[in-house]
Amino acid sequence: MKMKNTGFSKAYLTQPSETSLDNLVVIGDVPKWLSGSFVSNGPAQFEVNTTHFNHWFDGFAMLKKFNFESGKVSFQNRFLRSQQYAISNTSGRLNSNEFATYANTSLLGRLRRSIKGLMDGNIYDNCNINTTCIADHFIAMTETSDIIEFKLNDLSTIGPFQFADNVQGQLASAHPHLDIATGEIINIAIEVGRIIKYHIYKIVPHSIKREIIQTYISKKLFYMHSFSITSNYVILFKSPLVINKFKLLLGLPFNDTLSWLRNNPSSFIIIDRNDGSTREIETDPFVCLHNVNAYENGNEVILDLICHGDGNPYNYLYLSNLQSPQPNLPSGTLRRYVIDINSKRCGYTTLSSYNQEFPRINYKAINGKDYQFIYTNLITNAGQRFFNAIQKFNVRTGKIQCYEKMNYYIGEPVFVARPHGQFEDDGMLLSIAFNTDNQCSSLVILDAQSMQQVAEAFLPVHLPLGLHGNFYRC
C-alpha cells in the first residue's frame, strides 16, 4: 500500500504536554477481557533550550499508558524524572551527553564526568528504552545500570532503583528475560575495566537480589542490545560492533564510541544455566538488535533473530535522516540459526527478507519453547519513511499476514493473550500508531489470529514514535 509522503514532521517532534484522558473516543469494540495497563516507553523531548538533539534515541524518556477496563480506554503520559531530564530542564543546558549529542561542557568536564561514572556505576539515566516489573517494582530501563522506578497508577517517578546485592556493572541489557517455567528474571550486567566482564544473573520470584549464573570474560567490549534464553542456556550475541572503552572514558556520546570491526566474525556465546559451562561458536558477521525466540531440539539450539548486515544500524536513526523526505532506513531480516551444541557447527536460513524490526511473540506462553508465530513491524515498500505495517509470520509454514492502514506509521506490536486461550495466537496486538493526515496518534487493537483491526482509540495529540512497551494486568 502506497502512502502519501507528507505530514510526517511531528513523528520526531517534542510532545511537551503531560495529560490524563478518560474514556477515549473508540471506534470498534474493545474486548471486555482486555483489562490492565499497556505502558510504552520512548523519546519525547528532542531539545533543551537551543541545544537540538541529533538522534532519535537522544530524546528524554516519556511513559505512555493506555488503561483498559470494561471495554473502555483511558490514557496518561508523563516524562520520566531522570536526573538528566530534571537537571537539564532546570538549568536550560543539556546536563550530560545523550546517545549521539554532546552536552555543553568542556572536554575536561566530560572526562571528569565519564571517569566518575565508570567508577561509581552512574553513567546515564535517560531510561527511554523499555519497562519491566521486578517483585512488584515497575522499572524504566536503558542500557546502563541506572534504572528508575515509577508508579504504575499515575506514572510518577519514584527514583533510582537499587538491587539488594553488589553485582558490578556500568552497562546492561534493557531486554531482561522471564523464564516462564521458574519465574526467574535473567539479565546481564556489563562491568567495564581492564578486562570486560559480562555478568549473567538471575532474580528469583519476589526478590530484588541478583545471583550470578556465570561471568563471561572478553577482551573487547562487544555491543549487545538483547540476548536469548532456553530452558538450559543463555545465548549472547557477540558481533563485530564494539564499544571503544577509551572513547567511553573520554566522554564521547555513546554512538560515537561504537565501531564496526570489518572482516571480524560474529559468535554465539552459549552458557549452560545449570553448571555455567560456556561454548563459543563462530559464524559470519552480523548485528542483532532484537532476539525473537530460542528453544532446544535435542543437541541443537534453534535461534530466531532480526539481523542486520555490516555496520552500525543506529547510524540510520539520526533525526536529520529520519526527518528527510527519503530517509535511508536500516534493513533487518528475520533469520533462523541452527546451532549444534556438540559439534559447534551453525548455519542459518532467512525466514523473511522483508525489512522488519521490533519482534514480539506470545511471550508468557512460549518464550524459550518451540513456537509458531512472530509479530514484527514491517516496511512494505521503498517509499515509506518508517514502519507502516505489522507482519504476522508463521515459522512452521512461512505464511505471512499483514496489517497496514493508509497514511499510518505503526509502532511495536505488543501481544496480549486472552485469558485461558487455547491457541498460541489467541489474543490481541496493541500498537501505537501515528496518522500523518491529522498529525495525531492512536492505539490500534488487532485480533492476532485474523490480523484484522477490532478497535482504535484516538488521542487528540501526537506522540513521538516510541520504542518498547509491555502489558501489565490488573
mmCIF file of C-alpha atoms in Angstrom, residues 18 48 53 66 102 122 199 268-269 296 339 348 380 421 426 449-450:
data_model
loop_
_atom_site.group_PDB
_atom_site.id
_atom_site.type_symbol
_atom_site.label_atom_id
_atom_site.label_comp_id
_atom_site.label_asym_id
_atom_site.label_seq_id
_atom_site.Cartn_x
_atom_site.Cartn_y
_atom_site.Cartn_z
ATOM 1 C CA GLU A 18 1.507 15.618 30.141
ATOM 2 C CA VAL A 48 16.958 21.651 25.682
ATOM 3 C CA PHE A 53 19.272 16.648 19.757
ATOM 4 C CA PHE A 66 -3.363 3.075 27.953
ATOM 5 C CA TYR A 102 27.304 16.400 23.126
ATOM 6 C CA ASN A 122 26.296 6.032 37.411
ATOM 7 C CA HIS A 199 27.770 -10.980 34.405
ATOM 8 C CA PHE A 268 27.242 -17.078 19.805
ATOM 9 C CA ILE A 269 28.257 -17.402 23.455
ATOM 10 C CA GLU A 296 16.190 -26.581 22.212
ATOM 11 C CA ILE A 339 23.404 -24.402 16.368
ATOM 12 C CA TYR A 348 21.121 -20.030 9.141
ATOM 13 C CA THR A 380 6.230 -2.709 2.837
ATOM 14 C CA GLY A 421 -6.824 -19.030 25.419
ATOM 15 C CA ASP A 426 -5.424 -16.275 20.712
ATOM 16 C CA GLN A 449 -5.497 -14.579 14.725
ATOM 17 C CA SER A 450 -7.112 -12.745 11.811
#
